[in-house]
Amino acid sequence: MKPTKIAILEEAQRCLLCHDAPCTKGCPAKSDPASFIRSIRFQNLHGGAKQALQNNPLGSICATLCTSEKYCEKLCIRGKIDHPIHIAALHAFISHQAHLLGFSLERRRAPNHLCAAVLGTNIAAISAAIELALDGVQATIFSIEPLWSTDVLKKLTIQKNDREILNDSMQTLAELNIHVLPMEEARAQINSHALKKFNALIVTSKEVWHEFSIPENMPGIFMTGDLVSGPNDAAFSIRKGRMAAAHTLKFMEEKENA
């Protein structure tokens, strides 16, 4: 059952307001739990929601699927007294507030002529596309599987609250003008060698890699998702997507300036 606003506020009141918050240090997705918990506790929902969205654009998905008991909640000092703060629930609440309040992500750079293709539709893929768009790159997602592929849909029961979570993320993609090609069109374009028009390519899963026989160690092709080491849970998948986007952007800019 979705927690009420009163329950969320009461949970935030349990926070010890640690000066050097271990929950923030332990978050792989860099969501800064200490910041949004303080915002909820002192009912600064406007400022907290805006900052939470900027820290983690996929906060709604991340909070719902993250194994927070292994990360931020495991490190929560309140757990030494009774039980940890339910950080994931607070994160889900403040992330959804950002969309209810109509906030949009602030781009780090204006849109430019660089373009990148992202093959796959797992969390790492969506994260990479968002990060590229925030730096002005035109990102296109090739939906090799259904959008929000099995790693998401298997874990989300399709109820009203979960549809809200997916809608939040789809809204973010639309606001950043990230193109999402449906499966049939995506496969047709790949098979017709349309990927050559992109400055760089991000591959996000082993299935995509093998199905389309993408060459290894080729300049301009970057890996993320289950193709790189580390856990495949939501928080680490977001982190992997960000890292792939950073490497891709660096490659495109260096090639541009060569």
Short mmCIF file of C-alpha atoms in Angstrom, two decimals:
data_model
loop_
_atom_site.label_atom_id
_atom_site.label_comp_id
_atom_site.label_asym_id
_atom_site.label_seq_id
_atom_site.Cartn_x
_atom_site.Cartn_y
_atom_site.Cartn_z
CA MET A 1 0.00 0.00 0.00
CA LYS A 2 1.24 3.49 -0.87
CA PRO A 3 2.19 5.44 2.31
CA THR A 4 0.09 8.50 3.12
CA LYS A 5 1.66 11.94 3.25
CA ILE A 6 1.25 11.92 7.03
CA ALA A 7 3.11 8.60 7.29
CA ILE A 8 5.89 9.99 5.09
CA LEU A 9 6.26 13.09 7.27
CA GLU A 10 6.30 10.98 10.42
CA GLU A 11 8.99 8.74 8.95
CA ALA A 12 11.14 11.74 8.06
CA GLN A 13 10.81 12.99 11.65
CA ARG A 14 12.71 9.89 12.77
CA CYS A 15 15.85 11.05 10.96
CA LEU A 16 18.76 11.98 13.26
CA LEU A 17 19.98 14.65 10.81
CA CYS A 18 23.52 13.27 10.75
CA HIS A 19 26.13 15.91 9.94
CA ASP A 20 28.18 13.57 7.75
CA ALA A 21 25.31 11.39 6.59
CA PRO A 22 26.35 7.79 5.81
CA CYS A 23 23.15 7.23 3.82
CA THR A 24 24.26 9.77 1.23
CA LYS A 25 27.76 8.30 1.07
CA GLY A 26 26.31 4.85 0.50
CA CYS A 27 23.97 5.69 -2.39
CA PRO A 28 25.35 4.33 -5.72
CA ALA A 29 22.96 6.55 -7.70
CA LYS A 30 24.09 9.74 -5.88
CA SER A 31 20.50 10.59 -4.91
CA ASP A 32 21.66 12.35 -1.70
CA PRO A 33 19.12 10.84 0.73
CA ALA A 34 20.15 13.14 3.58
CA SER A 35 19.12 16.18 1.54
CA PHE A 36 15.65 15.01 0.53
CA ILE A 37 14.92 13.57 3.99
CA ARG A 38 15.67 16.98 5.54
CA SER A 39 13.45 18.66 2.97
CA ILE A 40 10.56 16.35 3.80
CA ARG A 41 11.12 16.65 7.54
CA PHE A 42 10.96 20.44 7.42
CA GLN A 43 8.18 20.33 4.80
CA ASN A 44 10.21 22.07 2.12
CA LEU A 45 8.64 19.86 -0.52
CA HIS A 46 9.09 22.42 -3.29
CA GLY A 47 12.85 22.76 -2.88
CA GLY A 48 13.35 19.12 -1.97
CA ALA A 49 11.46 17.80 -4.98
CA LYS A 50 13.31 20.05 -7.40
CA GLN A 51 16.71 19.00 -6.05
CA ALA A 52 15.76 15.32 -5.90
CA LEU A 53 14.79 15.35 -9.58
CA GLN A 54 18.08 16.99 -10.54
CA ASN A 55 20.12 14.55 -8.42
CA ASN A 56 18.40 11.48 -9.85
CA PRO A 57 16.05 11.95 -12.84
CA LEU A 58 14.95 8.32 -12.48
CA GLY A 59 14.23 8.69 -8.78
CA SER A 60 10.75 7.19 -8.95
CA ILE A 61 12.00 4.01 -10.63
CA CYS A 62 15.15 3.88 -8.51
CA ALA A 63 13.30 4.20 -5.21
CA THR A 64 10.80 1.51 -6.15
CA LEU A 65 13.30 -1.07 -7.39
CA CYS A 66 16.47 -0.29 -5.43
CA THR A 67 17.69 -2.78 -2.85
CA SER A 68 18.07 0.10 -0.41
CA GLU A 69 18.53 -2.29 2.51
CA LYS A 70 21.97 -3.06 1.02
CA TYR A 71 22.98 0.59 0.65
CA CYS A 72 21.57 3.71 2.32
CA GLU A 73 19.23 1.96 4.78
CA LYS A 74 21.95 -0.46 5.84
CA LEU A 75 24.13 2.51 6.83
CA CYS A 76 21.36 4.51 8.52
CA ILE A 77 22.44 5.40 12.06
CA ARG A 78 18.82 5.30 13.25
CA GLY A 79 19.02 1.54 12.77
CA LYS A 80 21.30 1.32 15.81
CA ILE A 81 18.48 2.70 17.97
CA ASP A 82 15.46 0.82 16.60
CA HIS A 83 15.19 0.42 12.82
CA PRO A 84 16.49 2.38 9.81
CA ILE A 85 14.59 5.17 8.14
CA HIS A 86 12.52 3.81 5.24
CA ILE A 87 14.58 5.88 2.81
CA ALA A 88 13.22 4.24 -0.34
CA ALA A 89 9.65 5.27 0.53
CA LEU A 90 10.73 8.87 1.18
CA HIS A 91 12.65 8.93 -2.10
CA ALA A 92 9.66 7.62 -4.06
CA PHE A 93 7.45 10.26 -2.45
CA ILE A 94 9.70 13.26 -3.11
CA SER A 95 10.51 12.10 -6.67
CA HIS A 96 6.83 11.87 -7.57
CA GLN A 97 6.25 15.28 -5.99
CA ALA A 98 8.66 16.76 -8.53
CA HIS A 99 6.38 15.67 -11.36
CA LEU A 100 3.19 16.65 -9.56
CA LEU A 101 4.65 20.14 -9.04
CA GLY A 102 5.55 20.39 -12.71
CA PHE A 103 9.33 20.56 -12.35
CA SER A 104 11.55 19.85 -15.34
CA LEU A 105 15.21 18.94 -15.44
CA GLU A 106 17.65 21.78 -16.03
CA ARG A 107 20.04 21.01 -18.87
CA ARG A 108 23.72 21.45 -18.13
CA ARG A 109 24.32 22.54 -21.74
CA ALA A 110 22.15 23.80 -24.57
CA PRO A 111 21.17 21.30 -27.28
CA ASN A 112 23.85 20.86 -29.95
CA HIS A 113 24.42 18.91 -33.18
CA LEU A 114 25.95 15.83 -31.54
CA CYS A 115 23.80 12.70 -31.59
CA ALA A 116 24.09 9.29 -29.97
CA ALA A 117 22.16 6.04 -30.26
CA VAL A 118 21.31 3.93 -27.20
CA LEU A 119 20.53 0.29 -27.98
CA GLY A 120 18.29 -1.27 -25.36
CA THR A 121 15.60 -0.25 -22.92
CA ASN A 122 16.83 -1.31 -19.49
CA ILE A 123 17.43 1.16 -16.65
CA ALA A 124 21.07 1.74 -17.66
CA ALA A 125 19.94 2.65 -21.18
CA ILE A 126 17.37 5.18 -20.01
CA SER A 127 19.87 6.65 -17.54
CA ALA A 128 22.53 7.03 -20.27
CA ALA A 129 20.09 8.72 -22.65
CA ILE A 130 18.99 11.21 -19.99
CA GLU A 131 22.56 12.09 -19.05
CA LEU A 132 23.50 12.69 -22.68
CA ALA A 133 20.43 14.88 -23.21
CA LEU A 134 21.29 16.96 -20.14
CA ASP A 135 24.62 17.72 -21.84
CA GLY A 136 22.91 18.82 -25.05
CA VAL A 137 23.30 15.61 -27.05
CA GLN A 138 20.36 14.36 -29.12
CA ALA A 139 19.83 10.85 -27.75
CA THR A 140 17.78 8.23 -29.56
CA ILE A 141 16.72 5.05 -27.79
CA PHE A 142 16.37 1.98 -30.00
CA SER A 143 13.75 -0.17 -28.28
CA ILE A 144 15.15 -3.60 -29.03
CA GLU A 145 12.83 -4.95 -26.33
CA PRO A 146 9.55 -3.43 -25.16
CA LEU A 147 10.18 -0.07 -23.49
CA TRP A 148 10.93 -0.63 -19.81
CA SER A 149 12.07 -4.13 -20.59
CA THR A 150 11.85 -7.19 -18.43
CA ASP A 151 14.28 -6.06 -15.73
CA VAL A 152 11.76 -3.36 -14.83
CA LEU A 153 8.41 -4.86 -15.70
CA LYS A 154 9.04 -8.13 -13.89
CA LYS A 155 9.56 -6.20 -10.67
CA LEU A 156 6.72 -3.74 -11.05
CA THR A 157 3.21 -4.99 -10.55
CA ILE A 158 1.09 -2.95 -12.92
CA GLN A 159 -1.11 -1.12 -10.47
CA LYS A 160 -2.07 2.53 -10.32
CA ASN A 161 0.97 3.63 -8.30
CA ASP A 162 3.37 1.75 -10.56
CA ARG A 163 1.85 3.30 -13.67
CA GLU A 164 2.50 6.69 -12.08
CA ILE A 165 6.16 5.72 -11.67
CA LEU A 166 6.51 4.76 -15.33
CA ASN A 167 4.63 7.89 -16.42
CA ASP A 168 7.04 10.08 -14.41
CA SER A 169 9.99 8.62 -16.30
CA MET A 170 8.30 8.80 -19.70
CA GLN A 171 7.53 12.46 -19.01
CA THR A 172 11.22 13.08 -18.36
CA LEU A 173 12.18 11.50 -21.69
CA ALA A 174 9.63 13.62 -23.55
CA GLU A 175 10.73 16.87 -21.87
CA LEU A 176 14.34 16.23 -22.89
CA ASN A 177 13.28 15.46 -26.47
CA ILE A 178 14.74 11.96 -26.29
CA HIS A 179 13.50 9.98 -29.26
CA VAL A 180 12.26 6.47 -28.51
CA LEU A 181 11.97 4.26 -31.58
CA PRO A 182 9.46 1.41 -31.26
CA MET A 183 10.72 -2.14 -31.70
CA GLU A 184 9.90 -2.72 -35.35
CA GLU A 185 11.31 0.63 -36.48
CA ALA A 186 14.38 0.24 -34.27
CA ARG A 187 15.24 -3.16 -35.68
CA ALA A 188 14.61 -2.01 -39.25
CA GLN A 189 16.93 0.97 -38.85
CA ILE A 190 19.68 -1.15 -37.31
CA ASN A 191 19.45 -3.68 -40.11
CA SER A 192 19.58 -0.88 -42.72
CA HIS A 193 22.82 0.46 -41.21
CA ALA A 194 21.16 3.68 -40.02
CA LEU A 195 23.43 3.68 -36.95
CA LYS A 196 26.21 5.16 -39.09
CA LYS A 197 24.63 8.61 -38.87
CA PHE A 198 25.23 8.76 -35.10
CA ASN A 199 28.40 10.14 -33.55
CA ALA A 200 28.52 7.33 -30.97
CA LEU A 201 26.67 4.24 -29.83
CA ILE A 202 25.85 2.85 -26.39
CA VAL A 203 25.05 -0.86 -26.10
CA THR A 204 23.20 -1.83 -22.94
CA SER A 205 22.81 -5.60 -22.78
CA LYS A 206 24.46 -8.86 -23.79
CA GLU A 207 21.38 -9.84 -25.78
CA VAL A 208 21.62 -6.72 -27.95
CA TRP A 209 25.37 -7.15 -28.35
CA HIS A 210 25.10 -10.70 -29.65
CA GLU A 211 21.90 -10.35 -31.68
CA PHE A 212 23.25 -7.55 -33.85
CA SER A 213 26.88 -8.74 -33.94
CA ILE A 214 28.24 -5.41 -32.77
CA PRO A 215 32.05 -5.40 -33.14
CA GLU A 216 34.18 -5.29 -30.02
CA ASN A 217 36.68 -2.54 -29.18
CA MET A 218 35.44 -0.29 -31.98
CA PRO A 219 35.89 3.48 -31.46
CA GLY A 220 32.64 5.21 -30.58
CA ILE A 221 30.91 2.15 -29.09
CA PHE A 222 30.44 2.10 -25.33
CA MET A 223 29.09 -0.52 -22.94
CA THR A 224 26.72 -0.30 -20.00
CA GLY A 225 24.10 -2.41 -18.22
CA ASP A 226 25.03 -6.08 -17.79
CA LEU A 227 27.99 -5.65 -20.15
CA VAL A 228 30.04 -4.01 -17.41
CA SER A 229 30.97 -5.28 -13.96
CA GLY A 230 28.96 -4.52 -10.86
CA PRO A 231 25.46 -5.26 -9.54
CA ASN A 232 22.51 -4.92 -11.91
CA ASP A 233 20.06 -3.48 -9.38
CA ALA A 234 18.37 -0.15 -10.06
CA ALA A 235 20.82 2.18 -8.29
CA PHE A 236 23.92 0.64 -9.88
CA SER A 237 22.23 0.48 -13.28
CA ILE A 238 21.63 4.23 -13.08
CA ARG A 239 25.27 4.72 -12.13
CA LYS A 240 26.44 2.53 -15.03
CA GLY A 241 24.31 4.52 -17.46
CA ARG A 242 25.81 7.78 -16.23
CA MET A 243 29.34 6.45 -16.62
CA ALA A 244 28.65 5.25 -20.17
CA ALA A 245 27.20 8.66 -21.04
CA ALA A 246 30.26 10.44 -19.65
CA HIS A 247 32.64 8.28 -21.72
CA THR A 248 30.47 8.75 -24.81
CA LEU A 249 30.35 12.53 -24.42
CA LYS A 250 34.12 12.72 -23.93
CA PHE A 251 34.69 10.66 -27.09
CA MET A 252 32.35 12.81 -29.21
CA GLU A 253 33.84 16.08 -27.98
CA GLU A 254 37.43 14.91 -28.51
CA LYS A 255 36.59 13.76 -32.02
CA GLU A 256 34.85 17.07 -32.70
CA ASN A 257 37.89 19.06 -31.60
CA ALA A 258 40.49 16.86 -33.29
#
